[in-house]
Short mmCIF file of C-alpha atoms in Angstrom, two decimals:
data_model
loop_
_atom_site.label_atom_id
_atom_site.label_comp_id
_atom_site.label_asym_id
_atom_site.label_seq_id
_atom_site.Cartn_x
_atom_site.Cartn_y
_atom_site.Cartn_z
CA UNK A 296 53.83 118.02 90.02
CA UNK A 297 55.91 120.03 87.74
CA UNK A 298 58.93 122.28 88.00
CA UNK A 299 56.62 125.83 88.72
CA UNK A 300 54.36 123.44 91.30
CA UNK A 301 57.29 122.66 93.43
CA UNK A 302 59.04 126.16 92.87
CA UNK A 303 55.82 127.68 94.70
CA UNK A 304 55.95 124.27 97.07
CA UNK A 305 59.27 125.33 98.38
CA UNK A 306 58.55 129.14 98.42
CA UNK A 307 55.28 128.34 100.80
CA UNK A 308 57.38 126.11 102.81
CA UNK A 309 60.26 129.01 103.57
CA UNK A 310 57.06 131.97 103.78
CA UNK A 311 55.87 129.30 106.58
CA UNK A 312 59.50 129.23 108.16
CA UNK A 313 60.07 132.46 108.32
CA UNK A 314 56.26 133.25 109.58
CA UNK A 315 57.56 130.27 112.28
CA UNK A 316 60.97 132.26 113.46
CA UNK A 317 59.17 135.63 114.39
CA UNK A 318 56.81 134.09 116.46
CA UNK A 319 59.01 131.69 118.11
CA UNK A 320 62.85 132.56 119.05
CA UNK A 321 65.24 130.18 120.44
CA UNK A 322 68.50 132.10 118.75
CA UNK A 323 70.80 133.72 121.41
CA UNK A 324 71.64 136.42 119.01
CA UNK A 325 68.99 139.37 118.13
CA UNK A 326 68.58 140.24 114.76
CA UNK A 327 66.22 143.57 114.69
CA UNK A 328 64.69 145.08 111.27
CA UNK A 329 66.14 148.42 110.07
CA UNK A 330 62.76 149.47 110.90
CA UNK A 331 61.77 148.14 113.82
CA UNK A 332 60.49 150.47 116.71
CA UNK A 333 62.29 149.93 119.93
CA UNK A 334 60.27 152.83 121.80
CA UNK A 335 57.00 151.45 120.87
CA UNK A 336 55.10 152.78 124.03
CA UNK A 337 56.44 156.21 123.20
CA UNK A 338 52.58 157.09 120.73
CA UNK A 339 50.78 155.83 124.28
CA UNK A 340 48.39 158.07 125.36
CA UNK A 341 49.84 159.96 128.52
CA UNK A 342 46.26 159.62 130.73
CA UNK A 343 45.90 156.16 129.61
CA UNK A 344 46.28 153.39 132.78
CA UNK A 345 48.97 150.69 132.99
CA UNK A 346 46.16 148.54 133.48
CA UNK A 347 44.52 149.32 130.25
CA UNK A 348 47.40 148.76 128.14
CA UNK A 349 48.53 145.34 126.56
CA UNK A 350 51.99 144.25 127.56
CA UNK A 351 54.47 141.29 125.83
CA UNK A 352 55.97 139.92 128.53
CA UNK A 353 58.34 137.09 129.35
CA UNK A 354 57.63 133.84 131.81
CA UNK A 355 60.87 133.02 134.03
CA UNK A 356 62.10 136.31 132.29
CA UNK A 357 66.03 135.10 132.63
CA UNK A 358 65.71 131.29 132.49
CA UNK A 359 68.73 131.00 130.18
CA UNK A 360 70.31 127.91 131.30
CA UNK A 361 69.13 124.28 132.68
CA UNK A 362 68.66 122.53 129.41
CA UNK A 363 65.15 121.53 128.03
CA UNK A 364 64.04 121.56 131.44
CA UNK A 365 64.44 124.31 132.76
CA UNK A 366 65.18 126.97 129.80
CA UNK A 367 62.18 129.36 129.00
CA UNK A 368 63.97 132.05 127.16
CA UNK A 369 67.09 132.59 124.20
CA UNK A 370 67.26 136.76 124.36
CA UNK A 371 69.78 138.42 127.09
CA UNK A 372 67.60 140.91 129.19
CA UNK A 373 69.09 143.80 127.49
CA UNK A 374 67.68 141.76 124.12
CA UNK A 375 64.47 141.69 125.42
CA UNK A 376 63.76 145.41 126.44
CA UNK A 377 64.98 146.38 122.62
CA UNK A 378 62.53 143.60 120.94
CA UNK A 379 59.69 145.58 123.02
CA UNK A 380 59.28 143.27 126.32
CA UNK A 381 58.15 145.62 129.20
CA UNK A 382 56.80 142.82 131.51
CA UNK A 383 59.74 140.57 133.28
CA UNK A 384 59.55 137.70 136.16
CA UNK A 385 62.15 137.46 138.60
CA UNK A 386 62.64 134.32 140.47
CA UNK A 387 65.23 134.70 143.39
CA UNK A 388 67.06 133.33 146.04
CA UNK A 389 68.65 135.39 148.66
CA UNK A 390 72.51 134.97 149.40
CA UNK A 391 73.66 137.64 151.66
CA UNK A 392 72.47 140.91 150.89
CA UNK A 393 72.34 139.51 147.45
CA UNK A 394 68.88 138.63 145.48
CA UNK A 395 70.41 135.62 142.81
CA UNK A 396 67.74 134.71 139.81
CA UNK A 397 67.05 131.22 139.87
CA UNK A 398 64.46 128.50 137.91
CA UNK A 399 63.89 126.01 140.68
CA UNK A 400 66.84 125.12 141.63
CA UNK A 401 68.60 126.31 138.89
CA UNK A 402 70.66 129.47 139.30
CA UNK A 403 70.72 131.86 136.10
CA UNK A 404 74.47 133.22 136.59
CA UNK A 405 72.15 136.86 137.18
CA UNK A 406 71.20 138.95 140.23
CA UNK A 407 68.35 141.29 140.89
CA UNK A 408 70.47 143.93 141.04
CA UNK A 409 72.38 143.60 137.72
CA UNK A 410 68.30 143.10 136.51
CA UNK A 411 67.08 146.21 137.56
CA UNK A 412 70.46 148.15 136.22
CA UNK A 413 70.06 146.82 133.23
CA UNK A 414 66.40 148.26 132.89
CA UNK A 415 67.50 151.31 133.90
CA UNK A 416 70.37 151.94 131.38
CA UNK A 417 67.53 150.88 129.17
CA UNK A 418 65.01 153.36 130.60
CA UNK A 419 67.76 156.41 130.39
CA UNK A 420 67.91 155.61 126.59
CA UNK A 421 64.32 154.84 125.80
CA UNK A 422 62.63 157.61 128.46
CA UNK A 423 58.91 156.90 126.73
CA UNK A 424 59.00 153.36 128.22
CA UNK A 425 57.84 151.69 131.02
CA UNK A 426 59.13 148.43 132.67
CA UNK A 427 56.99 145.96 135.03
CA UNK A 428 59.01 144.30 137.00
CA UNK A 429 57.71 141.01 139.46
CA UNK A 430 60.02 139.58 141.89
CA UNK A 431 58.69 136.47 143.71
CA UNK A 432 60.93 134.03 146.31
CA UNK A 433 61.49 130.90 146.02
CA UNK A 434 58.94 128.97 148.05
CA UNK A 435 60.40 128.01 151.47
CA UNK A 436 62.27 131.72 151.77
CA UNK A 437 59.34 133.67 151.50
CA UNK A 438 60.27 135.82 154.83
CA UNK A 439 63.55 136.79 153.95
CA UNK A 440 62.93 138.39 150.37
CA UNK A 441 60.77 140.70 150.94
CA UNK A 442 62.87 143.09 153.03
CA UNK A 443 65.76 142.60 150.63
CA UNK A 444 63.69 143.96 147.37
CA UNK A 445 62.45 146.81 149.30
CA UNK A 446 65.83 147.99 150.17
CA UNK A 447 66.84 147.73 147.08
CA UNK A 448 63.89 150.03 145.70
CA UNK A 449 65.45 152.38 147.49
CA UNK A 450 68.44 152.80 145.58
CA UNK A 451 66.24 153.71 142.36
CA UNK A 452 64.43 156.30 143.54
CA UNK A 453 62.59 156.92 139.98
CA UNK A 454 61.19 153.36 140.81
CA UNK A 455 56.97 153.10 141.26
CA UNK A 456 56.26 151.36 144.39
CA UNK A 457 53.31 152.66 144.84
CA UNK A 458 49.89 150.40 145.31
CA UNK A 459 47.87 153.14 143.49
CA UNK A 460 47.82 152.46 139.58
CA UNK A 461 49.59 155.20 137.93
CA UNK A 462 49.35 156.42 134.03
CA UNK A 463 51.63 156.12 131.33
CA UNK A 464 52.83 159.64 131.64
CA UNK A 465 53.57 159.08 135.61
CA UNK A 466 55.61 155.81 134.94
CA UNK A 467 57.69 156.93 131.10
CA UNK A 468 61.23 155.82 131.97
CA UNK A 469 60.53 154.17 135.44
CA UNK A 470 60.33 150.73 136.97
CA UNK A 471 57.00 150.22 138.07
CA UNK A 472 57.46 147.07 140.91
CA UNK A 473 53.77 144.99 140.68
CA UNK A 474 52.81 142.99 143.91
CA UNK A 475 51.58 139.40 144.76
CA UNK A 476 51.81 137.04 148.27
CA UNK A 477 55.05 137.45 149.44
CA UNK A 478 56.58 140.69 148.19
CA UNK A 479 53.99 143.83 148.83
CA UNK A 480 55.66 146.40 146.80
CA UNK A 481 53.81 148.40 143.57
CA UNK A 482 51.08 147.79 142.06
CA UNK A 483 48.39 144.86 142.59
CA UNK A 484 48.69 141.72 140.19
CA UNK A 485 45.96 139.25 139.20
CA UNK A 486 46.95 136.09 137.52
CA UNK A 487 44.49 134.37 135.69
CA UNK A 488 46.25 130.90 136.05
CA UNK A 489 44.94 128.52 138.73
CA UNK A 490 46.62 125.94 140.81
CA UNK A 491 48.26 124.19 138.43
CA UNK A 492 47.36 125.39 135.05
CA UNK A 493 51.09 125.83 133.79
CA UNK A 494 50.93 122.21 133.80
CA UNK A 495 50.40 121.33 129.86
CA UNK A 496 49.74 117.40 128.83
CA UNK A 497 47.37 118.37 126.40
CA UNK A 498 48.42 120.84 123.43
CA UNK A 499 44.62 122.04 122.81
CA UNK A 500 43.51 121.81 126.42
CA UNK A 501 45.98 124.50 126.89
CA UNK A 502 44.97 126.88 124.50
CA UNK A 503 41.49 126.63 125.33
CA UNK A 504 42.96 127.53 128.93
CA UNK A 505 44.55 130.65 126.70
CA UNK A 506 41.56 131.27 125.53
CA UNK A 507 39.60 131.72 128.37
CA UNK A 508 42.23 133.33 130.39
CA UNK A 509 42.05 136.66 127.67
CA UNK A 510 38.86 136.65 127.72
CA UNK A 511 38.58 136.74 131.11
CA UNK A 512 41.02 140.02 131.25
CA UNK A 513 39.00 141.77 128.67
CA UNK A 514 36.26 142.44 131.80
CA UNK A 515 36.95 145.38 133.42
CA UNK A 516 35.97 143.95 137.07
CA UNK A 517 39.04 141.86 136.61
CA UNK A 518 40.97 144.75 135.75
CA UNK A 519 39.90 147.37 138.94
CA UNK A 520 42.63 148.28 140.76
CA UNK A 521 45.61 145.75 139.91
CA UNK A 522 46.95 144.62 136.41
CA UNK A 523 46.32 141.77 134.76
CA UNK A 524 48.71 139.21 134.12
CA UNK A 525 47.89 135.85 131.60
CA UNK A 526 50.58 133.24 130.89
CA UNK A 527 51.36 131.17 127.54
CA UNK A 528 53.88 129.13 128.78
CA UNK A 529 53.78 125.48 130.78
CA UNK A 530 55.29 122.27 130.87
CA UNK A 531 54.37 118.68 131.12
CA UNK A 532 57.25 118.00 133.09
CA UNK A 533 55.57 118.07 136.78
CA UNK A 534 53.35 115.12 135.34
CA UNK A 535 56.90 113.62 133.59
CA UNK A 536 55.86 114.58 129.89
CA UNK A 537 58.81 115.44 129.04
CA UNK A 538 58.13 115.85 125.12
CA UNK A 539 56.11 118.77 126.57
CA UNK A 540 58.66 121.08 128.16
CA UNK A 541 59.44 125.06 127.74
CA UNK A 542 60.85 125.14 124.45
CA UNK A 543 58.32 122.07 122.71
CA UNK A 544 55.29 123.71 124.11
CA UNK A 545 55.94 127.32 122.24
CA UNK A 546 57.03 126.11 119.10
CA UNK A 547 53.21 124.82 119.30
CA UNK A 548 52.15 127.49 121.22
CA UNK A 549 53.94 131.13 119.97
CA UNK A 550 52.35 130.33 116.20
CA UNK A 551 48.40 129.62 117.31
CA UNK A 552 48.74 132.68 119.70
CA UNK A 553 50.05 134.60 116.96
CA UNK A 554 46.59 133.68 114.84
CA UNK A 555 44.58 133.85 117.58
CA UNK A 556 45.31 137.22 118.29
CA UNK A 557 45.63 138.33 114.87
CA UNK A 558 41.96 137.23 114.34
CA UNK A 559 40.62 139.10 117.51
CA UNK A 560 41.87 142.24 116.68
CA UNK A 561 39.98 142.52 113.64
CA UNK A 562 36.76 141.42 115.81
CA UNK A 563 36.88 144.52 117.54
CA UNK A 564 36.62 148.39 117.78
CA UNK A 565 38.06 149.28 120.30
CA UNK A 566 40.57 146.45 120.54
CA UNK A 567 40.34 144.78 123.89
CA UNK A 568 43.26 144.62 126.64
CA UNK A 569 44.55 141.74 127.52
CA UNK A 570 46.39 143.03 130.64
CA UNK A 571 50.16 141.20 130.26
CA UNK A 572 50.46 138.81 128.14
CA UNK A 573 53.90 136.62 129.70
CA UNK A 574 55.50 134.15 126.95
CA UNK A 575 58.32 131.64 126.41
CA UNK A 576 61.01 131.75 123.46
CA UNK A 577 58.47 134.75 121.56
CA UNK A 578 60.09 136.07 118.12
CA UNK A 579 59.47 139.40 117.24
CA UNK A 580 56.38 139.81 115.17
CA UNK A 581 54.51 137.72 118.23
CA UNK A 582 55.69 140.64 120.56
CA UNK A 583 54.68 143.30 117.93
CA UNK A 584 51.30 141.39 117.60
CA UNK A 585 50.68 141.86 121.44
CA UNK A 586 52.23 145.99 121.46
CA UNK A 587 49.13 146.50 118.43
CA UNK A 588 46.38 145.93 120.70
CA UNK A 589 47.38 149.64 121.59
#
């Protein structure tokens, strides 16, 4: 190969790097374009339903620490809302009158509280944006929780806690709490994942599980009356693969999503929803990728 040939070698290489590091982000620090649109949801139709509208979301929104096997995200919350994330997933564990985050047993050094104030000083910035917010108990404290979110609601009174699914216009610059099992607060939520389907050992088994997930959503049956929520992330851990954990499964993951969604919005017109889509680790044009099916 001669000099030129390996010039244009090592340019593809770093276009394929860089292509690699907006789709998949494990750096703490945020680094947003000049030009990147923080208020994306602000050119949303006002009648149009939450339901109808795809969402970037993140899995185990403020699993920050626990190492490889626990960690599902790099951005701070704050990060998050400004790279366009208006879906999060709050695991807690109740300590007093206090809600703490948790993974497992893993506690996140964050409460539900400091959460939700955090989306609001976002919301009182950004008042064309709206946040979903799911809060779910750990397992064997089910009857304690729910009590705890619900007085907490109180305290933001421009929250939605409504079961009734409201429009964009009702919702700009509010929390709008969605509902499953335990906590019965907001909106309705389907998941799409079945027993066990965040368990990965298989690379392409899971992304035909993707695949058939988004489909699924695109049926409006499945979206009547509750949003739709579809997961990318998983772990082989449960079933001790531990070369498939958080962080290893979306730097395989984030970049085929990324195509796959590229290529189905040129199928289409309309575009389809896909409800909320809820990642690990995504980079920034993966998140913008999900915001354009608007």
């Amino acid at each position: 190969m001669g000099v030129p040939g390996k010039i244009l070698c090592v340019l593809m290489l770093l276009l394929h790097s860089s292509i690699q590091q907006q789709v998949f982000n494990d750096e703490e620090t945020l680094h947003l374009p000049a030009n990147y649109t923080i208020g994306w949801m602000e050119t949303l139709d006002d009648e149009k339903l939450i339901s109808d509208i795809t969402l970037p979301g993140t899995h185990e929104s403020l699993a920050l620490h626990g190492g490889f096997i626990a960690k599902c995200q790099a951005w701070s919350l704050e990060d998050q809302l400004k790279a366009g994330i208006r879906f999060f997933d709050f695991r807690v564990f109740p300590l007093g009158k206090n809600l703490l985050i948790m993974h497992g047993p893993i506690y996140q050094y964050a409460t539900l509280k400091n959460a939700l104030e955090t989306i609001k000083t976002f919301l009182s910035k950004y008042k064309s944006e709206t946040v979903l917010v799911r809060v779910k108990p750990v397992l064997f404290l089910k009857n304690k929780v729910p009590l705890l979110v619900e007085n907490m609601a109180k305290n933001y009174p421009d929250c939605w806690t409504e079961e009734t699914i409201p429009n964009i216009g009702q919702v700009r610059g509010k929390i709008v709490f969605v509902q499953k099992n335990a906590i019965r607060l907001g909106i309705r939520l389907y998941e799409t994942d079945k027993h066990n389907d965040y368990i990965v050992t298989n690379v392409e088994k899971k992304k035909e599980t993707i695949i058939k997930h988004l489909n699924d959503t695109t049926y409006e049956q499945y979206r009547a009356g509750c949003v739709v929520l579809n997961y990318s992330s998983g772990t082989g851990i449960p079933r001790l693969s531990l070369d498939i954990n958080p962080k290893s499964l979306a730097k395989q993951i984030n970049p085929w999503l990324y195509k796959h969604l590229d290529n189905e919005s040129k199928k289409t017109n309309p575009k389809p929803c896909f409800g909320v889509i809820a990642m690990d680790f995504p980079g920034l044009d993966l998140i913008k990728k999900v915001t354009e099916f608007n």
